[in-house]
Short mmCIF file of the N, C-alpha and C atoms (twelve columns), coordinates in Angstrom:
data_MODEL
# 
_entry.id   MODEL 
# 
loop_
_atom_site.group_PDB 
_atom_site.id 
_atom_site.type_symbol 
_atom_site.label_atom_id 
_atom_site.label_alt_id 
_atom_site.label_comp_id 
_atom_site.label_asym_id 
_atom_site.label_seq_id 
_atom_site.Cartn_x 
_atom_site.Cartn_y 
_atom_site.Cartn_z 
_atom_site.pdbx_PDB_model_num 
ATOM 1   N N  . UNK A 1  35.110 -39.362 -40.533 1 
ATOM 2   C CA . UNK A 1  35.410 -39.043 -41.916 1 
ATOM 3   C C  . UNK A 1  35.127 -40.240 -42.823 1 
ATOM 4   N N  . UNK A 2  35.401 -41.177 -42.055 1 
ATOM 5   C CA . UNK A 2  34.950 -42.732 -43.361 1 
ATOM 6   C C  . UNK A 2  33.835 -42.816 -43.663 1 
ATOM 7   N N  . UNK A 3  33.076 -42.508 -42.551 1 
ATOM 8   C CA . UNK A 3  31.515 -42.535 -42.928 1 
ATOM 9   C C  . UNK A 3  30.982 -41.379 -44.055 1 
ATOM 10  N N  . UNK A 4  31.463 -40.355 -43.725 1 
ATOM 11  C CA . UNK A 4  31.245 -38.966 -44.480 1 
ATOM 12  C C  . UNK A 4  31.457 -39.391 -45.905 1 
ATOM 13  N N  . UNK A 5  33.066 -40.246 -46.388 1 
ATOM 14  C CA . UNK A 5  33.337 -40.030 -47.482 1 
ATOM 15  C C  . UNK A 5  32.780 -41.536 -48.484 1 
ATOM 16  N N  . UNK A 6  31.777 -42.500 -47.563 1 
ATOM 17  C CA . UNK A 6  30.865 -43.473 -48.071 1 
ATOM 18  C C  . UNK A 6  29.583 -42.482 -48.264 1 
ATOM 19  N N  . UNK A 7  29.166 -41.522 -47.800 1 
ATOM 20  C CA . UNK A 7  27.924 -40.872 -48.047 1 
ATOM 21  C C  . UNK A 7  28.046 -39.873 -49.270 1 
ATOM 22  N N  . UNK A 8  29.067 -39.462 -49.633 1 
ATOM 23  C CA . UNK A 8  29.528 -38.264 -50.287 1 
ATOM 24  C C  . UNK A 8  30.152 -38.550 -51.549 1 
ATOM 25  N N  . UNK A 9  31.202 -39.355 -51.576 1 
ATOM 26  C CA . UNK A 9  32.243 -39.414 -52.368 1 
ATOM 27  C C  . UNK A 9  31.464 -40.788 -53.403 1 
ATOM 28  N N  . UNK A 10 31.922 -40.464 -54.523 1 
ATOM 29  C CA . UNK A 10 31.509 -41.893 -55.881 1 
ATOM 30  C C  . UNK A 10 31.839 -43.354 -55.076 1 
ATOM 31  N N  . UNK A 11 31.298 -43.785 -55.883 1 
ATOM 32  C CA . UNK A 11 31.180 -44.882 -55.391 1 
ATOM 33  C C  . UNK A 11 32.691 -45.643 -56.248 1 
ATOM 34  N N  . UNK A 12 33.588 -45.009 -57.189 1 
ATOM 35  C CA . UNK A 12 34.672 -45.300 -57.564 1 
ATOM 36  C C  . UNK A 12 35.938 -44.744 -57.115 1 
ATOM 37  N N  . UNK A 13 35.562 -43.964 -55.943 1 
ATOM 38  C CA . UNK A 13 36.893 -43.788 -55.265 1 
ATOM 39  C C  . UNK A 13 37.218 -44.998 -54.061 1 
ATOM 40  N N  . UNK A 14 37.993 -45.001 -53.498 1 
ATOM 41  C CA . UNK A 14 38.618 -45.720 -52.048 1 
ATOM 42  C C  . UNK A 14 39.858 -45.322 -51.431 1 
ATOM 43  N N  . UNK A 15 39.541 -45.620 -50.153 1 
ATOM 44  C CA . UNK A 15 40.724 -44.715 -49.412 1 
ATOM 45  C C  . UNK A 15 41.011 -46.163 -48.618 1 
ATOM 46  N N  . UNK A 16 42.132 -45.497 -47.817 1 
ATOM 47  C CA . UNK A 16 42.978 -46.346 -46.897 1 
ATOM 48  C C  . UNK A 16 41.966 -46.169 -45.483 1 
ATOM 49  N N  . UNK A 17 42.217 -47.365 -44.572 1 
ATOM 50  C CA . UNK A 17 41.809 -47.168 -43.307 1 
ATOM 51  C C  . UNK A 17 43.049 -47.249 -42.346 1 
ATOM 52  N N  . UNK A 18 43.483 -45.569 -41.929 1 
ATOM 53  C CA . UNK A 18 44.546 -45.859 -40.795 1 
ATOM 54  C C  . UNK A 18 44.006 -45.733 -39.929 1 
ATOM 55  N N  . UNK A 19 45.738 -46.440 -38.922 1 
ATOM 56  C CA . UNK A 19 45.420 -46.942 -37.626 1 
ATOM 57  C C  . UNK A 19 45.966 -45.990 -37.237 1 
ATOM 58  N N  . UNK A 20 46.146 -44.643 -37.323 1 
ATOM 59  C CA . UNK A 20 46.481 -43.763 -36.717 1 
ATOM 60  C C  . UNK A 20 47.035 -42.601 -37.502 1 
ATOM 61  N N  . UNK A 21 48.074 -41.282 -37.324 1 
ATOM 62  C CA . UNK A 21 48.377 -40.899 -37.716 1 
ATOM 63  C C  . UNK A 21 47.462 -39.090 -38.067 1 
ATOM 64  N N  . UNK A 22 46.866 -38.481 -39.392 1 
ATOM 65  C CA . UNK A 22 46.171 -37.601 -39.440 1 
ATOM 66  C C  . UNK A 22 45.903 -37.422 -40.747 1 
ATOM 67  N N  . UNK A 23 46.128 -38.386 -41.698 1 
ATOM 68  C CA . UNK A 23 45.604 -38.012 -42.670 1 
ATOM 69  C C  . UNK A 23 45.263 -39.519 -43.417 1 
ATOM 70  N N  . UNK A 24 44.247 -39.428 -44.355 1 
ATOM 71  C CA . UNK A 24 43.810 -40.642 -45.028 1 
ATOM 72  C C  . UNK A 24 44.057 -40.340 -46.712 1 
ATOM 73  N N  . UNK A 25 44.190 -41.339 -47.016 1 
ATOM 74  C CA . UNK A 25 44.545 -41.592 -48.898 1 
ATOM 75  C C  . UNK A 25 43.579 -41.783 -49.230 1 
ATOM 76  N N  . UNK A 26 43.007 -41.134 -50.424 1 
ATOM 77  C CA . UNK A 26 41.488 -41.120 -51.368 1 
ATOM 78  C C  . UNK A 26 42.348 -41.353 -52.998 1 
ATOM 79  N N  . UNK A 27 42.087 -42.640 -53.215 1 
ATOM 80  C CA . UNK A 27 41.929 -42.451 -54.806 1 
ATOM 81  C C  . UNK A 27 41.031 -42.571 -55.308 1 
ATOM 82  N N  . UNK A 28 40.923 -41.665 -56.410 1 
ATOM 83  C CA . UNK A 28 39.530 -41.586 -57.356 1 
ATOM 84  C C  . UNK A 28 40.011 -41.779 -58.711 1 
ATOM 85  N N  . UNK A 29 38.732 -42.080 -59.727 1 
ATOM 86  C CA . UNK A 29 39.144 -42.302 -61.011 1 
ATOM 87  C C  . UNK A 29 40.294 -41.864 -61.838 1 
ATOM 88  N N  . UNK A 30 40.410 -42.741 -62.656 1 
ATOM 89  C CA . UNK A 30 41.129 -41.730 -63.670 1 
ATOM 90  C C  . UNK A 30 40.575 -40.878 -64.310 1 
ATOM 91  N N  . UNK A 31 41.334 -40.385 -64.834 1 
ATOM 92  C CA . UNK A 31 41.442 -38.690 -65.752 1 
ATOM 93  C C  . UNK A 31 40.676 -37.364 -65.024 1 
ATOM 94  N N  . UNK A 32 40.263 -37.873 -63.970 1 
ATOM 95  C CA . UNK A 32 39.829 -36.697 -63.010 1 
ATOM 96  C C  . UNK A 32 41.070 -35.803 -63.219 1 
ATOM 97  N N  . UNK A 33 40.483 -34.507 -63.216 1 
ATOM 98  C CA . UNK A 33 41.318 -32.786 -63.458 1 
ATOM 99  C C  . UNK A 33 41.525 -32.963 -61.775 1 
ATOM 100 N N  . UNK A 34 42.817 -33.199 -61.477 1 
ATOM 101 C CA . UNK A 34 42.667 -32.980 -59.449 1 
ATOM 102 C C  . UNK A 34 43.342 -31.572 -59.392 1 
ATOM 103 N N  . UNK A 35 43.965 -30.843 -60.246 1 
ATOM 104 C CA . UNK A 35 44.372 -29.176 -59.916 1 
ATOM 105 C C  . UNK A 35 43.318 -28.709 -59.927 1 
ATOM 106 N N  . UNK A 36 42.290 -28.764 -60.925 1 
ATOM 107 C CA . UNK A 36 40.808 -28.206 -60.949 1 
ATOM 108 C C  . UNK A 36 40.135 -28.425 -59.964 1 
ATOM 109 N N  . UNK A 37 40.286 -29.442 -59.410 1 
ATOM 110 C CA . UNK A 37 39.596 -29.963 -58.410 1 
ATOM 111 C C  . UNK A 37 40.053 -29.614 -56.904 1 
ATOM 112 N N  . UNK A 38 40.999 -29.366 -56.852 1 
ATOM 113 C CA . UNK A 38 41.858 -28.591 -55.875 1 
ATOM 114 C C  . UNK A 38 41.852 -27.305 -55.748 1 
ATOM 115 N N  . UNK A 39 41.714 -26.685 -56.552 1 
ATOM 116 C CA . UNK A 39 41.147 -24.930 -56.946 1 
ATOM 117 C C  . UNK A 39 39.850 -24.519 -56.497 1 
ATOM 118 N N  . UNK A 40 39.135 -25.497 -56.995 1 
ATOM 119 C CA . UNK A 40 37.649 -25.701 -56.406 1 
ATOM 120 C C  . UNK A 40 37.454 -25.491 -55.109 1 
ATOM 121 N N  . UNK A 41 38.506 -26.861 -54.689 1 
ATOM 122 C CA . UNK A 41 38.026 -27.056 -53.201 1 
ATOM 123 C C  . UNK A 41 38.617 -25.599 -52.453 1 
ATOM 124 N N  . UNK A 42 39.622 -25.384 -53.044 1 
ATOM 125 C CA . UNK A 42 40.584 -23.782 -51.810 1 
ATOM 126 C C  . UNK A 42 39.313 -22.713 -52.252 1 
ATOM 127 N N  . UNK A 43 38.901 -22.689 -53.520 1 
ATOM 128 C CA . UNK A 43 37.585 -21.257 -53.541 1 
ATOM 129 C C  . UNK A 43 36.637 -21.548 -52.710 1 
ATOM 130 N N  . UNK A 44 36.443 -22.779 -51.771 1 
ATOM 131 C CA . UNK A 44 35.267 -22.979 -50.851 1 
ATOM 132 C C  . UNK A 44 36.153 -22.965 -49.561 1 
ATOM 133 N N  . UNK A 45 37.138 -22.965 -49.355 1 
ATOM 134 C CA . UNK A 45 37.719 -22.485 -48.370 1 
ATOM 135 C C  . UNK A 45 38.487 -24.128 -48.016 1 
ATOM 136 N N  . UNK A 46 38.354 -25.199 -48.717 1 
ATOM 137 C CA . UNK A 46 39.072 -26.202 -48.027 1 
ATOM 138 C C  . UNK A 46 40.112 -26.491 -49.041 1 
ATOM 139 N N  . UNK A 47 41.415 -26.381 -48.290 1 
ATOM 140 C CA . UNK A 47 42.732 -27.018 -48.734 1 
ATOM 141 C C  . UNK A 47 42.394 -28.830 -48.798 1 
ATOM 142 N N  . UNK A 48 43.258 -29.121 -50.198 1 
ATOM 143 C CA . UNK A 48 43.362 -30.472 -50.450 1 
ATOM 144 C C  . UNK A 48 44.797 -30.364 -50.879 1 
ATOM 145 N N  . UNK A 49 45.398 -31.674 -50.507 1 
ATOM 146 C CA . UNK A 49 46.783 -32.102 -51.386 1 
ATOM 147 C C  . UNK A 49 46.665 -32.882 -52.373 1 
ATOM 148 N N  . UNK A 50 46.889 -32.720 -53.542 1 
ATOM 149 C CA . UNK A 50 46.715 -33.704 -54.730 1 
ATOM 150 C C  . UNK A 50 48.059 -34.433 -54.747 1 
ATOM 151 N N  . UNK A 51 47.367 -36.012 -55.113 1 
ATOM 152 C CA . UNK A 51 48.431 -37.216 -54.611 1 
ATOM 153 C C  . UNK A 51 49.439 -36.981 -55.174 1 
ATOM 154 N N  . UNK A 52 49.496 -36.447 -56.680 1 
ATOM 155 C CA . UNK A 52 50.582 -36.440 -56.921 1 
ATOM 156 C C  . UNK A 52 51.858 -35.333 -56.540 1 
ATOM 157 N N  . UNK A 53 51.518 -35.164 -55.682 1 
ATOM 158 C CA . UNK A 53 52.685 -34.136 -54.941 1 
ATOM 159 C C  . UNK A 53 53.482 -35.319 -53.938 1 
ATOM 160 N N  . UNK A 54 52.970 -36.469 -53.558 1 
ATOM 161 C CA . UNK A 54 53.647 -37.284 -53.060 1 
ATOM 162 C C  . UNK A 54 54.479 -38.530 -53.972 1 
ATOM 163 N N  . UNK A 55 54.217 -38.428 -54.728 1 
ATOM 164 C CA . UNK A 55 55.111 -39.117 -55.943 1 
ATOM 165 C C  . UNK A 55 55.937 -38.690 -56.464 1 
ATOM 166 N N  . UNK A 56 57.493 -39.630 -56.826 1 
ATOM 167 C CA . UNK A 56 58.187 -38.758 -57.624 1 
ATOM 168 C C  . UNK A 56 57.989 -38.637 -58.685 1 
ATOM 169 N N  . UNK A 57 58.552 -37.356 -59.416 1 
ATOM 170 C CA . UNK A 57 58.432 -36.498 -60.411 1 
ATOM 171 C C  . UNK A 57 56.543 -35.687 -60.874 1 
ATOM 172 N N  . UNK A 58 56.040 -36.020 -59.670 1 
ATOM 173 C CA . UNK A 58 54.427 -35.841 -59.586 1 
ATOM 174 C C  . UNK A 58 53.711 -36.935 -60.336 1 
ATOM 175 N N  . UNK A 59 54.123 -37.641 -60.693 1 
ATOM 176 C CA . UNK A 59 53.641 -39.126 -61.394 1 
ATOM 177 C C  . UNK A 59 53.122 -39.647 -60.220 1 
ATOM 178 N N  . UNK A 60 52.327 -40.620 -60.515 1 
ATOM 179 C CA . UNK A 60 51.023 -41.278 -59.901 1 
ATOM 180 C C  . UNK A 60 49.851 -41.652 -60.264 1 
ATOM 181 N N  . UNK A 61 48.878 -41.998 -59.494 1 
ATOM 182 C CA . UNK A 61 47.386 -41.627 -59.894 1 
ATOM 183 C C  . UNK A 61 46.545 -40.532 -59.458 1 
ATOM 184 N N  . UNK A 62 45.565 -40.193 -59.759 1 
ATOM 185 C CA . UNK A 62 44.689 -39.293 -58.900 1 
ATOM 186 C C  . UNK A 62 44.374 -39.782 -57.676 1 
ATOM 187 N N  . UNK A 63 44.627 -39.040 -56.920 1 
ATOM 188 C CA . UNK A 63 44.556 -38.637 -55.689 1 
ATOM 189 C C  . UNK A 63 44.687 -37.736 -54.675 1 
ATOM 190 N N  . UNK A 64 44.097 -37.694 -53.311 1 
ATOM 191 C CA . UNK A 64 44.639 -36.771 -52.704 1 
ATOM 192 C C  . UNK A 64 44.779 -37.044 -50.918 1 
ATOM 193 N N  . UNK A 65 45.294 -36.513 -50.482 1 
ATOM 194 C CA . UNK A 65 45.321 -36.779 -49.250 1 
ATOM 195 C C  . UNK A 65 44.688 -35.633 -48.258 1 
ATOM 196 N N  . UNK A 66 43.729 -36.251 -47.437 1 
ATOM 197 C CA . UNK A 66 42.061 -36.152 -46.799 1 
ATOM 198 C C  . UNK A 66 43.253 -35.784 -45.227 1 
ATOM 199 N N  . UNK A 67 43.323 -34.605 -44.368 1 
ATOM 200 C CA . UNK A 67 44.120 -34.531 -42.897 1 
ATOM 201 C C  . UNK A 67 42.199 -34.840 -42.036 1 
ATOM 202 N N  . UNK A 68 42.241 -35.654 -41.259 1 
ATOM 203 C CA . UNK A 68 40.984 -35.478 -40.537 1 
ATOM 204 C C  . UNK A 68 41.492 -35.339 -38.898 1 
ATOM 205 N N  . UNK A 69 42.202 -34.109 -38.679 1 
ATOM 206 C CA . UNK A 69 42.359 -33.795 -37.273 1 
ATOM 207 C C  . UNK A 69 41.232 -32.745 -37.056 1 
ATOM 208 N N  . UNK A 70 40.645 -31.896 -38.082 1 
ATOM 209 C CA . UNK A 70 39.912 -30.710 -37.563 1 
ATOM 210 C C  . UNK A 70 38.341 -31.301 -36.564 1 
ATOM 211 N N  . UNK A 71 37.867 -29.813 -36.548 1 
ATOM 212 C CA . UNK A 71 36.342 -30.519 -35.904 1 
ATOM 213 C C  . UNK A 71 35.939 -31.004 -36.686 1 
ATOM 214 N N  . UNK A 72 34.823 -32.276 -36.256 1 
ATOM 215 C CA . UNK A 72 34.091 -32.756 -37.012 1 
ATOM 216 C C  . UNK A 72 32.844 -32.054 -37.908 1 
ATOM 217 N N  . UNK A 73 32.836 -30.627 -37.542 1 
ATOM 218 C CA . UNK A 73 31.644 -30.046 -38.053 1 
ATOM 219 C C  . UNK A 73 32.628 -29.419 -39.668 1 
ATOM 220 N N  . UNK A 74 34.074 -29.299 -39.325 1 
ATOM 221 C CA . UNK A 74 34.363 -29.066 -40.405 1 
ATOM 222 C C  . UNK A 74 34.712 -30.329 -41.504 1 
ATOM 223 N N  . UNK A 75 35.009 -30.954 -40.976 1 
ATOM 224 C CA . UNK A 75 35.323 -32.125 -41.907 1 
ATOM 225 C C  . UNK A 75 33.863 -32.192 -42.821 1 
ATOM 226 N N  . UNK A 76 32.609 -33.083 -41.835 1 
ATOM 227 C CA . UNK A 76 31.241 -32.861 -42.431 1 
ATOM 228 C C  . UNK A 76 31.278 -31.614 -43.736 1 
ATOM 229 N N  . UNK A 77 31.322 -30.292 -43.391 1 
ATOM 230 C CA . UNK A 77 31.254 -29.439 -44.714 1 
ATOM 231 C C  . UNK A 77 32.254 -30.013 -45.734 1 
ATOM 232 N N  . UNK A 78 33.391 -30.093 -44.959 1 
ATOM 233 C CA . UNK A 78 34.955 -30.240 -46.246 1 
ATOM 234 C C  . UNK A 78 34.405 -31.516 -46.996 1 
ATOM 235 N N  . UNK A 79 33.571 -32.678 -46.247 1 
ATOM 236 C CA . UNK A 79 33.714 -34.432 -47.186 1 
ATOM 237 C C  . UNK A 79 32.367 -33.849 -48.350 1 
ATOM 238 N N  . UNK A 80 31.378 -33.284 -47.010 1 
ATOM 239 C CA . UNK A 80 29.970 -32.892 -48.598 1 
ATOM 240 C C  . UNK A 80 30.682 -32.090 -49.878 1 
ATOM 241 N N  . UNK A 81 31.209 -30.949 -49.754 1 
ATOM 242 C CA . UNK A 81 31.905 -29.944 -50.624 1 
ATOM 243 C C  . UNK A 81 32.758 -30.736 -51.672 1 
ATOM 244 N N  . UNK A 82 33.805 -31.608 -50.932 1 
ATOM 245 C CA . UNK A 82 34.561 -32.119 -51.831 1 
ATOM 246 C C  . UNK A 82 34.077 -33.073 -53.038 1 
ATOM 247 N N  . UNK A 83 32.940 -34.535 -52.007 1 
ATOM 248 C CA . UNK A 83 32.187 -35.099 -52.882 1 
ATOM 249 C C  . UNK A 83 31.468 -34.052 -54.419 1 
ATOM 250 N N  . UNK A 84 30.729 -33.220 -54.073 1 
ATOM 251 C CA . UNK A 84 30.035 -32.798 -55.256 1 
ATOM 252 C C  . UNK A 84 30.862 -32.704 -56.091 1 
ATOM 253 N N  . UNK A 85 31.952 -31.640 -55.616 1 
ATOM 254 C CA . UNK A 85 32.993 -30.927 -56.610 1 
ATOM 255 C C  . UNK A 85 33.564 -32.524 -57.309 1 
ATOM 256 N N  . UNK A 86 33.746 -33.100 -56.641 1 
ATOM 257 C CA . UNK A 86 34.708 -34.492 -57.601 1 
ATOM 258 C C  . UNK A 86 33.722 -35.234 -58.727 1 
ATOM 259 N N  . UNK A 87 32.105 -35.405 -58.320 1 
ATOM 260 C CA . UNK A 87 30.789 -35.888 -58.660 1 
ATOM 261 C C  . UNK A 87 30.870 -35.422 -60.254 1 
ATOM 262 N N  . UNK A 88 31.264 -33.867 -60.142 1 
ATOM 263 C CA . UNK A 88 30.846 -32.438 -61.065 1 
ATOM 264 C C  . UNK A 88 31.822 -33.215 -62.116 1 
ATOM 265 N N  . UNK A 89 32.713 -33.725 -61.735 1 
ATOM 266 C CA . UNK A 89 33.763 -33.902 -62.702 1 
ATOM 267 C C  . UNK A 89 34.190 -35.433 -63.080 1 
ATOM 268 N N  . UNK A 90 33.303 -36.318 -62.882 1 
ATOM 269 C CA . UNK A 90 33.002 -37.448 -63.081 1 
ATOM 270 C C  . UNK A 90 32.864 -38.214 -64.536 1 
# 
């Protein structure tokens, strides 16, 4: 998935590198629409969590949190799909 989301994703987002666990942190710019962007991604069939569901009172920055347990053939579709859609809204 790290590699996927250096090929895919702006070159103004960055994520965390864990040492384990199942999911990775992506922040991307500000003022990115991430409900829009999250709507997007579920009409192509991939669930995203937008970061601010992990903050209190939903305050935060944009973000979202990336689960990379599936196959790798799905991730590959989910990192291309997501990149554009975030690109679109750049």
């Amino acid at each position: 998935m790290l590699t996927l989301l250096e090929q895919h994703f702006p070159a103004e987002a960055s994520w965390t590198m864990p040492e384990g666990g199942l999911f990775l942190w992506v922040k991307l710019p500000d003022g990115l629409p991430m409900q829009l962007i999250c709507s997007e991604a579920a009409a192509e069939k991939i669930m995203v969590t937008p970061g601010s569901t992990f903050f209190p009172n939903q305050q935060g920055y944009p973000a979202m949190r990336l689960n990379f347990s599936y196959p790798v053939d799905a991730i590959e579709r989910g990192v291309a799909i997501l990149g554009k859609i975030i690109k679109r809204h750049l």
